[in-house]
Coordinates of C-alpha atoms in Angstrom, one line a residue:
Chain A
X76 CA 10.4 24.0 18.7
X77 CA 10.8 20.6 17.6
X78 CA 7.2 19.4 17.8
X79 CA 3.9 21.6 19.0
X80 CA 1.2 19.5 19.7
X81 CA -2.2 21.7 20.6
X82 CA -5.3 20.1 20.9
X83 CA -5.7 17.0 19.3
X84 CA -9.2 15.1 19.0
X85 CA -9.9 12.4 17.1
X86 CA -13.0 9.7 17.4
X87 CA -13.9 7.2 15.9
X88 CA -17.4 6.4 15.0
X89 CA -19.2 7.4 19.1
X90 CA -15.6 6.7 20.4
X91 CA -13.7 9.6 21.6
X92 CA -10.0 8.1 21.0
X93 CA -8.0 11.4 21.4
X94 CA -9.7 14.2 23.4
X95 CA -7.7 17.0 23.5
X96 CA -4.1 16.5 23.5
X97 CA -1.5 19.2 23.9
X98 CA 2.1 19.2 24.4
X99 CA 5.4 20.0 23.2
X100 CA 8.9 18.5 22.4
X101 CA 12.6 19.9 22.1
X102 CA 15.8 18.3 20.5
X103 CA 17.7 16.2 23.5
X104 CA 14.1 15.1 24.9
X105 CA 13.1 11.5 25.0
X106 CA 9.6 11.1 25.9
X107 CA 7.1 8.0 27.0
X108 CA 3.7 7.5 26.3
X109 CA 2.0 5.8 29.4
X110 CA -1.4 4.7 29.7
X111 CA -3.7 1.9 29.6
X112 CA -4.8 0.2 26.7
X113 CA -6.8 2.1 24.5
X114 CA -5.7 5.2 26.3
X115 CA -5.2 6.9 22.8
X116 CA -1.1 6.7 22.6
X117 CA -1.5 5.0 19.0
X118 CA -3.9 7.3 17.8
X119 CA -1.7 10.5 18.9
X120 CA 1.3 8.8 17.4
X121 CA -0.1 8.6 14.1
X122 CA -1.8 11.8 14.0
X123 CA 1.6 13.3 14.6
X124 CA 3.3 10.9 11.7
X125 CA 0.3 12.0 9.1
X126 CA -1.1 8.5 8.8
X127 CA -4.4 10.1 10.7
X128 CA -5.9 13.2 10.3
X129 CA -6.9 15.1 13.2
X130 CA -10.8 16.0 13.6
X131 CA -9.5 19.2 15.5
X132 CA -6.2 20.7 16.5
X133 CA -2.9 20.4 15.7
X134 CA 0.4 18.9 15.3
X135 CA 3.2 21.1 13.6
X136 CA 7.0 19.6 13.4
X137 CA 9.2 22.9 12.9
X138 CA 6.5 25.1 12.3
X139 CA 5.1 22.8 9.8
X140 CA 1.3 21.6 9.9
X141 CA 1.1 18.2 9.5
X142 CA -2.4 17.9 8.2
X143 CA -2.2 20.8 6.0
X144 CA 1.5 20.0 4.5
X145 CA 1.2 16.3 5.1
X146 CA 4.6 15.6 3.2
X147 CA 6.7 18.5 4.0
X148 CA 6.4 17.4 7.5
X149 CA 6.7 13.6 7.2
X150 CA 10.0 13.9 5.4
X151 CA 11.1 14.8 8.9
X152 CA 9.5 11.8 10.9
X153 CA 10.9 8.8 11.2
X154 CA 7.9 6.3 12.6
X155 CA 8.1 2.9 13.6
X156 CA 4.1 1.9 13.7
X157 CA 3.1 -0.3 16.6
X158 CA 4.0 -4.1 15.7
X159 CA 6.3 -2.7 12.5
X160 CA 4.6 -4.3 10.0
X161 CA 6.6 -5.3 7.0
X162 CA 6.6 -7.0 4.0
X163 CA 7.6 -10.7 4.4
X164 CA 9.3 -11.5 1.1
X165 CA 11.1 -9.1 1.2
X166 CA 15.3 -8.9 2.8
X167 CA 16.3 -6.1 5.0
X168 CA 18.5 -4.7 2.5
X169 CA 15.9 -4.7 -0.7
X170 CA 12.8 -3.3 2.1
X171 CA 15.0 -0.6 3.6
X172 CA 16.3 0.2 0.0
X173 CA 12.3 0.5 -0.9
X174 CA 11.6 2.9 1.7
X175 CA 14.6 4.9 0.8
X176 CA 13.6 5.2 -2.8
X177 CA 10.0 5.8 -2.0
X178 CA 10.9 8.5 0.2
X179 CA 12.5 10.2 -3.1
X180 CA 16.2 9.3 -2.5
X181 CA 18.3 8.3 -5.5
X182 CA 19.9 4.9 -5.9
X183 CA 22.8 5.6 -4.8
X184 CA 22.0 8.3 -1.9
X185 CA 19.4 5.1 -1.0
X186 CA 22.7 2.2 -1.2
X187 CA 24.1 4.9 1.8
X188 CA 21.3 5.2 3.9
X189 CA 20.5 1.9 4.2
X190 CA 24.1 0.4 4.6
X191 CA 24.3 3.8 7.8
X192 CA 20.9 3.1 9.2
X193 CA 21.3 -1.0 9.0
X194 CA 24.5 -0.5 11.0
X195 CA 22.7 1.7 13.5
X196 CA 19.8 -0.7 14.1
X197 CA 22.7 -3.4 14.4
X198 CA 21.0 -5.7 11.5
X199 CA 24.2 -7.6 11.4
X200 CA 24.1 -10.8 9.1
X201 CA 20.2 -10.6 8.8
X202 CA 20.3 -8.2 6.0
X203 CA 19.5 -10.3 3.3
X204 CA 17.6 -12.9 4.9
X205 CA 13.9 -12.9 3.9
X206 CA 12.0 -10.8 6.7
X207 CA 9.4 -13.6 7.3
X208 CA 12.7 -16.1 8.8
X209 CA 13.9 -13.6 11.6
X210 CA 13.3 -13.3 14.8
X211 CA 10.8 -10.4 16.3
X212 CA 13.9 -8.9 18.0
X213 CA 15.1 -8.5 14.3
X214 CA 12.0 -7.6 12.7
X215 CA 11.6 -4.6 14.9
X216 CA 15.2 -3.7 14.1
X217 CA 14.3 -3.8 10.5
X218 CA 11.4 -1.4 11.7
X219 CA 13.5 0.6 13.1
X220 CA 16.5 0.9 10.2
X221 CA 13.4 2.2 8.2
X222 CA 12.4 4.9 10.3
X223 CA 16.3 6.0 10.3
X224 CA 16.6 6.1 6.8
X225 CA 16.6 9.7 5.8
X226 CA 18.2 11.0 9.3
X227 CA 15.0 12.3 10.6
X228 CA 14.9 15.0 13.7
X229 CA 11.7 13.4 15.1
X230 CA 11.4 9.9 15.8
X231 CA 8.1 8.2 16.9
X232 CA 8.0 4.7 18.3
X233 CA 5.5 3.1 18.8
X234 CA 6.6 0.3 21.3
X235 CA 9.6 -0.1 20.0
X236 CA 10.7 -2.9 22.7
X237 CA 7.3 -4.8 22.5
X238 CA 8.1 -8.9 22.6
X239 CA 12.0 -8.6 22.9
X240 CA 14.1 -10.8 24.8
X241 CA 15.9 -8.6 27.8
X242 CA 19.1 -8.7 25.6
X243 CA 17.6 -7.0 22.7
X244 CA 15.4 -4.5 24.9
X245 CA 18.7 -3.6 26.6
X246 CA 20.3 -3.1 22.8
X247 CA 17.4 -1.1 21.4
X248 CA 17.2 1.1 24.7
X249 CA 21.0 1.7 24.1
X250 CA 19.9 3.0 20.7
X251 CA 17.2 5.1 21.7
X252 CA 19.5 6.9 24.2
X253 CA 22.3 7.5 21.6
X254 CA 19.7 8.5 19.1
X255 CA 17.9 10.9 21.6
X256 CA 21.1 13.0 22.2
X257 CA 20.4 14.8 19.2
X258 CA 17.0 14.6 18.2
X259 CA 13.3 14.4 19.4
X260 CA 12.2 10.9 20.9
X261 CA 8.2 9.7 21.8
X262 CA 8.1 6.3 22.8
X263 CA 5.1 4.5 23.4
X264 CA 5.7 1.9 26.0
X265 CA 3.8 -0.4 28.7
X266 CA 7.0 -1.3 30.9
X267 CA 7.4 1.7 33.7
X268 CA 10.9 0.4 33.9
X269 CA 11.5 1.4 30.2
X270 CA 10.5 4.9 31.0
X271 CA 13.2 4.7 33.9
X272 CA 15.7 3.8 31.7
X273 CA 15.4 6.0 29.0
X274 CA 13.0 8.8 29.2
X275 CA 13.4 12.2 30.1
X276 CA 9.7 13.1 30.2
X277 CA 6.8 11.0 31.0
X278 CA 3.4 12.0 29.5
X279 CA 0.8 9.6 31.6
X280 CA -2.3 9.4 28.7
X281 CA -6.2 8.5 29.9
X282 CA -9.0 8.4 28.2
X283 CA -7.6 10.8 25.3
X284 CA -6.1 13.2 27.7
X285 CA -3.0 13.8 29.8
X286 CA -3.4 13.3 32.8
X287 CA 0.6 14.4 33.9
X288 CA 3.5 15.4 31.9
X289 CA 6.5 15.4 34.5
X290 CA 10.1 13.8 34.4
X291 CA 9.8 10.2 35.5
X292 CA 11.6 11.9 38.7
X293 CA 9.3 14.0 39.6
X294 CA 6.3 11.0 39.1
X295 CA 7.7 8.7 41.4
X296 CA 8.4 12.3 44.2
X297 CA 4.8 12.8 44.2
X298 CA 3.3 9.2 44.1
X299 CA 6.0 7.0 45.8
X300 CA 7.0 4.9 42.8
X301 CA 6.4 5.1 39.3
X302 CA 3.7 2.1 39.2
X303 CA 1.7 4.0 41.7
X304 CA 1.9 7.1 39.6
X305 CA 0.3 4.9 36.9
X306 CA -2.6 3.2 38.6
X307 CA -3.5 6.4 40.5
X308 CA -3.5 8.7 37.7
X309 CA -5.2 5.9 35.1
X310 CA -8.0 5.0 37.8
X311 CA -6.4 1.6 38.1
X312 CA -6.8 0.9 41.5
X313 CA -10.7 1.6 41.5
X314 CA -11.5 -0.8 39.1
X315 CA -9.6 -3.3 40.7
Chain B
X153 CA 18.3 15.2 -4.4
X154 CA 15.2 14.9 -5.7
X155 CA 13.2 16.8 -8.5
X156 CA 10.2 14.7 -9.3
X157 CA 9.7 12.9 -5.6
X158 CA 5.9 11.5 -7.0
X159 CA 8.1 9.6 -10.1
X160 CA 11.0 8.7 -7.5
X161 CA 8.4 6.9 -5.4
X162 CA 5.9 5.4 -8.2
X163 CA 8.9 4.2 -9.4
X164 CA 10.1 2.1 -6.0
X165 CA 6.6 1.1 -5.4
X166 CA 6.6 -0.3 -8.7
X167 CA 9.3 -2.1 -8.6
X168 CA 8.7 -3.7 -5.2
X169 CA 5.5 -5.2 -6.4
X170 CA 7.4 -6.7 -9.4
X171 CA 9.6 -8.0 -7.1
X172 CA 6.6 -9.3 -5.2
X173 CA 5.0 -10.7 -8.3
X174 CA 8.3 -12.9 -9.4
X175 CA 9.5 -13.9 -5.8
X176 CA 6.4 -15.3 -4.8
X177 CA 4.8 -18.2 -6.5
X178 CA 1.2 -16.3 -7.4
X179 CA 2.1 -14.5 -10.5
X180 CA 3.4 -17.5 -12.1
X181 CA 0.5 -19.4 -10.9
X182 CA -1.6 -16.9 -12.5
X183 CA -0.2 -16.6 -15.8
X184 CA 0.0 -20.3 -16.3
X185 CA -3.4 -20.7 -15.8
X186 CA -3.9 -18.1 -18.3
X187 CA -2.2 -19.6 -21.0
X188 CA -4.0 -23.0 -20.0
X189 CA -7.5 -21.2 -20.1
X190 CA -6.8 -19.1 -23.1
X191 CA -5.5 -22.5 -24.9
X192 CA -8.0 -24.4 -23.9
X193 CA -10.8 -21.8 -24.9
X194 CA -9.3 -21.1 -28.6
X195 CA -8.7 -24.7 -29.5
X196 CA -11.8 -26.1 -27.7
X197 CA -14.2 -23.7 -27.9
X198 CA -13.3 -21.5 -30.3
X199 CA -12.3 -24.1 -32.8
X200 CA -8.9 -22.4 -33.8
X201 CA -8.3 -25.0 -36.3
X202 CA -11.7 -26.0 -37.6
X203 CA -12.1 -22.4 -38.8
X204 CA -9.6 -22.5 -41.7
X205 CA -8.8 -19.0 -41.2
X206 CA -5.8 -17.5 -40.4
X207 CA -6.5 -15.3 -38.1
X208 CA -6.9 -15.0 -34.6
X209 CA -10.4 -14.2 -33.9
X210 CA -11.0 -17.3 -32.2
X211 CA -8.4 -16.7 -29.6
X212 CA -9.1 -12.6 -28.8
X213 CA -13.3 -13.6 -28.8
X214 CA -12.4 -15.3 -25.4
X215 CA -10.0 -12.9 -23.5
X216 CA -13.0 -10.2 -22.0
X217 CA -14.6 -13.4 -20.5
X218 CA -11.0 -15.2 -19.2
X219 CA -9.8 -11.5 -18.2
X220 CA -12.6 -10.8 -15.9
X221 CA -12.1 -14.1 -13.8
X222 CA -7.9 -14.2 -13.9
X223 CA -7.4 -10.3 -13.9
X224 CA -8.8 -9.7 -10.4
X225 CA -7.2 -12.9 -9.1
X226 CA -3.8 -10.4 -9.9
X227 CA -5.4 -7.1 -8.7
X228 CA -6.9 -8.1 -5.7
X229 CA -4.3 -8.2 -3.8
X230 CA -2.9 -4.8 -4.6
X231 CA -4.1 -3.0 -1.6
X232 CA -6.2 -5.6 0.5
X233 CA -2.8 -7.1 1.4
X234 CA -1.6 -3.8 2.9
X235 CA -4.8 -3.0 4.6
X236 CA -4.5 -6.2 6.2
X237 CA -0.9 -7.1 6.6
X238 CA -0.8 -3.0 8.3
X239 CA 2.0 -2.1 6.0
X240 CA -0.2 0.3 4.4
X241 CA 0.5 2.2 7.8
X242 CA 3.8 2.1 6.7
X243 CA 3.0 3.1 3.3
X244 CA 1.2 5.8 4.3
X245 CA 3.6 8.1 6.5
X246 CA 6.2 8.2 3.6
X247 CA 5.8 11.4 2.2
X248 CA 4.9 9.9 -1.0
X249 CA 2.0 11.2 -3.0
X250 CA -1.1 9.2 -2.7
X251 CA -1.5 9.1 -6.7
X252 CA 2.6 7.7 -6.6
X253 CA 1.0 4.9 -4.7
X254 CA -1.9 4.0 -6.5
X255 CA -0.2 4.3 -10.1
X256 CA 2.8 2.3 -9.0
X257 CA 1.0 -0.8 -8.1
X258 CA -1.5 -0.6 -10.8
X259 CA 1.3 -0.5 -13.5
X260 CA 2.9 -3.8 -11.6
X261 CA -0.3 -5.8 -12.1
X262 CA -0.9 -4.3 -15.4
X263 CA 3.1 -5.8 -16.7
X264 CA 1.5 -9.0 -15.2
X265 CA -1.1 -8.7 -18.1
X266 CA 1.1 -8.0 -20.8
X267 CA 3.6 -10.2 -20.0
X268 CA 0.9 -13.0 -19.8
X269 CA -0.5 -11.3 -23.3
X270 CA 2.9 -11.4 -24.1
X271 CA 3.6 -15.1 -23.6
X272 CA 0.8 -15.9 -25.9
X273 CA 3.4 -15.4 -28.9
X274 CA 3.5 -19.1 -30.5
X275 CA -0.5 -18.5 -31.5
X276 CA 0.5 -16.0 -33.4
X277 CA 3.5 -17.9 -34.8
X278 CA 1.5 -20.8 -35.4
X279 CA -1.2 -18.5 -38.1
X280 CA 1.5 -17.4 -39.7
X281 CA 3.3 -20.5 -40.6
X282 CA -0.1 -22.4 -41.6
X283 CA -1.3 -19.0 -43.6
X284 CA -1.2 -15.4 -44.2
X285 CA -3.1 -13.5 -41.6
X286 CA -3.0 -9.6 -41.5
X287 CA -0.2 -8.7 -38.7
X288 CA -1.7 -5.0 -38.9
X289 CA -4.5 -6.6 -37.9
X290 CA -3.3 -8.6 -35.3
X291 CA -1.4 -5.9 -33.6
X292 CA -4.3 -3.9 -33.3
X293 CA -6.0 -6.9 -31.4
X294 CA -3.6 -7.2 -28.9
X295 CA -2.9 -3.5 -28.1
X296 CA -6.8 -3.0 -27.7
X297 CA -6.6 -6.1 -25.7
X298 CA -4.6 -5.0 -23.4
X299 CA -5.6 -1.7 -22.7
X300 CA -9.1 -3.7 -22.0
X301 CA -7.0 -5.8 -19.7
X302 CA -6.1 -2.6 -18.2
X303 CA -9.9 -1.2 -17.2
X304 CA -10.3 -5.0 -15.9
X305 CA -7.5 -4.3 -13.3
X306 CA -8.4 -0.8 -12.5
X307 CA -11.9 -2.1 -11.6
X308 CA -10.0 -4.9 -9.4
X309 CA -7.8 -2.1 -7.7
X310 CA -10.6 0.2 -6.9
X311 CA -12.2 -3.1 -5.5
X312 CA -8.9 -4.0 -3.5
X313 CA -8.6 -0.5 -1.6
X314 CA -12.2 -0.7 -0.8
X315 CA -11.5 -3.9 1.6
X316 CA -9.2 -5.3 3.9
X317 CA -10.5 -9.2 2.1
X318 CA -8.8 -10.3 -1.4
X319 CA -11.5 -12.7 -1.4
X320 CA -14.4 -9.8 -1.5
X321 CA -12.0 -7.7 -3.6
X322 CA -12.1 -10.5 -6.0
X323 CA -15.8 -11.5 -6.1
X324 CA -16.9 -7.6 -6.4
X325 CA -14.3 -6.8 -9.7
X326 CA -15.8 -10.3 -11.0
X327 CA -18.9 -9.3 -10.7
X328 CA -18.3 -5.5 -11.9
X329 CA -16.3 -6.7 -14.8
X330 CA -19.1 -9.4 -15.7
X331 CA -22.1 -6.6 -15.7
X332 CA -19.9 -3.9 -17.3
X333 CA -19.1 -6.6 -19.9
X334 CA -22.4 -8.3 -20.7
X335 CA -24.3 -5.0 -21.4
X336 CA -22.9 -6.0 -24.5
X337 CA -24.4 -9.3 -25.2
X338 CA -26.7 -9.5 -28.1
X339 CA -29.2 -10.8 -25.2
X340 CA -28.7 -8.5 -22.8
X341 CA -29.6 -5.5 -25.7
X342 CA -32.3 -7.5 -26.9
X343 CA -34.0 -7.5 -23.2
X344 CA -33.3 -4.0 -22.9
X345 CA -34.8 -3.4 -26.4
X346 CA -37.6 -4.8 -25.5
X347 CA -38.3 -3.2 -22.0
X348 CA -36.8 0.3 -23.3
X349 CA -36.6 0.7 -26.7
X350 CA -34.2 0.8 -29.2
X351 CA -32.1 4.3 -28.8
X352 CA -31.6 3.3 -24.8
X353 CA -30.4 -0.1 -25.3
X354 CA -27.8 1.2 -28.2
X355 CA -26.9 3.7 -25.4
X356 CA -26.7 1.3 -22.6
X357 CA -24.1 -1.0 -25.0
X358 CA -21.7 1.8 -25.5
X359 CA -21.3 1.7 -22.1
X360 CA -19.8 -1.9 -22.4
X361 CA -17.1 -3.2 -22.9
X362 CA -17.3 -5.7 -24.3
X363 CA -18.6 -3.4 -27.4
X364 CA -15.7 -1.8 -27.6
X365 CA -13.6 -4.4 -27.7
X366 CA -15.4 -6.1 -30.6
X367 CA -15.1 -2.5 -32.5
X368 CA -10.9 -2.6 -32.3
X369 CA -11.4 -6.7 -33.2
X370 CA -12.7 -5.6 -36.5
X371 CA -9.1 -4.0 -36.8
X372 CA -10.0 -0.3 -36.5
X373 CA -8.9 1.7 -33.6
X374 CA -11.5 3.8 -32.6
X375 CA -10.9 6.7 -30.7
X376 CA -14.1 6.3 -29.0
X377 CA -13.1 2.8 -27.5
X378 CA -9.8 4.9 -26.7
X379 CA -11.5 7.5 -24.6
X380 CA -13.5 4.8 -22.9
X381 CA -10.6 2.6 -21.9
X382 CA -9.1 5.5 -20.9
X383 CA -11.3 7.0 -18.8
X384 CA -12.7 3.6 -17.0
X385 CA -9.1 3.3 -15.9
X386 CA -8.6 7.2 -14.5
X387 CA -12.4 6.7 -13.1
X388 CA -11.3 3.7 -11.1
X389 CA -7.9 5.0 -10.6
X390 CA -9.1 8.4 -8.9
X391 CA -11.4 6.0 -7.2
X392 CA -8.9 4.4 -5.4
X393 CA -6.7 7.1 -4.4
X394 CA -9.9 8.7 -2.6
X395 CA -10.4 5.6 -1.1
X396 CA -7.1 5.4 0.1
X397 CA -6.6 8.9 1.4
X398 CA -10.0 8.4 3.0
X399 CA -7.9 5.8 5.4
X400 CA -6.5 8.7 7.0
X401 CA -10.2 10.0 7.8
X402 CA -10.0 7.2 10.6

């Protein structure tokens, strides 16, 4: 197994953010977050990429824990964090070749990841152009090179399409198909469409909990369309 | 392909925040004002000149008091930046070893320091063309000075993971560096001696800095001041990385 995910919680301060989240995740699977704002998709995403540590349960990439062997397990995550922040002053080329050396790569094993995963994120001519000068299509690109870096099984993404222009959503949802024929995908998205496109599973989140974990196929059976599926299961239409 | 991952990654963080320092105007900024403050302070001040020695003890009697104000102006962006930029996020899930992290960045700001200690060369040029001063002497002076410019930025990084804000990162290590200083002032023991005694005040000033810095001044390196340079900076330094895994917390 890929990923096991058993019974997450986190809060933070009175405010249950997580509450209980449990699922799992084979190679070949692509799989959207859904849920409202402050559903707890972030928080979940980061426990499982070791920034956060869980109050309770667990989150194991090939058998390994990621709270209790932090590193071990995160040389196997590739994880765009929501917004990819990055440092401004920095090109493509001399970021991507810091996160490469900081993940423990050697010059030269770092030169060949970068030029492989720049290719792959299509970075193009941008790759010495200070960060701060390109566009937000680029910048997530940039994001994204980095979480490709060192090849990793897993890949989390959190809104990995957020603020693109159609052209560049349709490029990076190219990638993430390609990518996903070999390795683990969660996405965290707010377009149902996205899901569509490239998901193979859908896990709707509420409140810190799933509330359904079904192909997007078998979401839009039961409920009619996939935008119904989301306001009835997030208690959208009765606050409405 | 990797045998010493924590070096490996000290080592890249490291040198990103060098590249940081000389691609973006600040650490340029800083330094000059250094040299103008330092400059300014031994030749106005300190009467560099007026003294007819040649020595330097006008110019190193200034540097605890122009560290403390210029030193956190370099550390205090050290981690406040990430915290607030989010890139520590990004930091943070690369399986690097928090104490990588922490050491890395200090030992950036801290080549700041010594290459503005560094820069400070023609003053020492300038004694020993117009006399004879004791080099041994000298050496001594700035190796102790920069180790105490090394507590000043651990206090300022310990400050800088503590807040998302340079500007409160800044005002605390000021104001840290300034009381862990001043303890000892000839003042500041005399009002202790007076409300505590004798014994307690000559405790309280070996907890200064300031008091150790005058000790290597006097051309003797004690290894007393040694320890407590030393351990002010792994103090602050463990400091930080706690404060830094404690992110994780939530």
């Amino acid at each position: 197994m890929l990923l096991q995910v058993d019974g997450l919680r986190k809060s933070f301060g009175r405010r249950q953010a997580v509450d209980g989240i449990g699922f799992s995740l084979d190679v070949g699977e692509i799989v959207g977050f859904l849920g409202p704002n402050g559903a707890g998709k972030t928080t979940t995403m980061r426990m499982i990429a070791g920034y956060l540590e869980p109050d309770e349960g667990s989150a194991k990439i090939f058998n390994i824990d990621v709270a209790q062997e932090r590193r071990r397990a995160q040389e196997r995550v590739g994880y765009l964090p929501e917004g990819a922040p990055l440092y401004g002053e920095m090109t493509p080329w001399t970021f991507l070749r810091f996160v490469a050396e900081t993940r423990g790569m050697s010059r030269e094993a770092a030169r060949h990841a970068v030029r492989r995963s720049a290719q792959d994120a299509r970075l193009g001519e941008t790759i010495d152009q200070p960060i701060d000068t390109l566009s937000k299509g680029y910048r997530r690109r940039v994001g994204l090179a980095a979480a490709l870096l060192h090849d990793p099984m897993l890949l989390i993404l959190d809104e990995p399409t957020d603020g693109l222009d159609p052209n560049q959503r349709h490029a990076v949802r190219d990638l993430i198909r390609k990518l996903g024929e070999e390795r683990g995908l969660i996405i965290s998205t707010h377009s149902l469409e996205e899901v569509d496109a490239v998901c193979t599973r859908a896990i709707v989140i509420d409140k810190g909990r799933i509330v359904a974990d079904k192909t997007p196929a078998e979401l839009r059976d039961e409920h009619g369309s996939l935008e119904r599926a989301f306001t009835t299961l997030t208690g959208g239409e009765e606050r409405v | 392909m990797k045998k010493r991952p924590g070096l490996a990654s000290m080592a890249a963080i490291y040198r990103r925040e060098m590249l940081s320092y000389v691609t973006t105007p600040t650490a340029y900024v800083f330094v000059a004002v250094f040299l103008f403050a330092i400059g300014l302070f031994t030749f106005q001040v300190g009467g560099f000149f007026e003294t007819r020695r040649a020595d330097l003890t006008a110019f190193f009697a200034f540097h605890p008091w122009i560290f403390m104000v210029f030193l956190p102006a370099v550390s205090m962006r050290l981690w406040a930046e990430e915290s607030r930029s989010g890139a520590i996020e990004l930091l943070l899930t690369l399986p690097a070893p928090t104490w990588s992290l922490v050491l890395g960045k200090y030992l950036a700001a801290w080549t700041v320091a010594a290459v503005a200690l560094f820069l400070t060369f023609p003053l020492w040029i300038t004694v020993n063309v117009l006399g004879d001063p004791d080099n041994a002497a000298i050496f001594t002076a700035y190796l102790s000075s920069l180790l105490m410019a090394g507590a000043y930025l651990a206090i300022g990084t310990v400050m800088s993971a503590l807040t998302p804000a340079q500007v409160i990162a800044f005002v605390l290590s000021v104001l840290i560096s300034f009381l862990l200083t001043s303890l000892g002032l000839p003042m500041v023991q005399d009002a202790f001696r007076d409300v505590t005694g004798g014994p307690f005040a000559e405790a309280v000033s070996r907890f200064s800095i300031l008091h150790h810095f005058d000790a290597a001044q006097r051309g003797v390196v004690e290894f007393r001041s040694l320890f407590y340079f030393g351990s002010l900076i792994a103090l602050c330094l463990g400091f930080t990385a706690l404060a830094v895994d404690a992110r994780r917390g939530g």
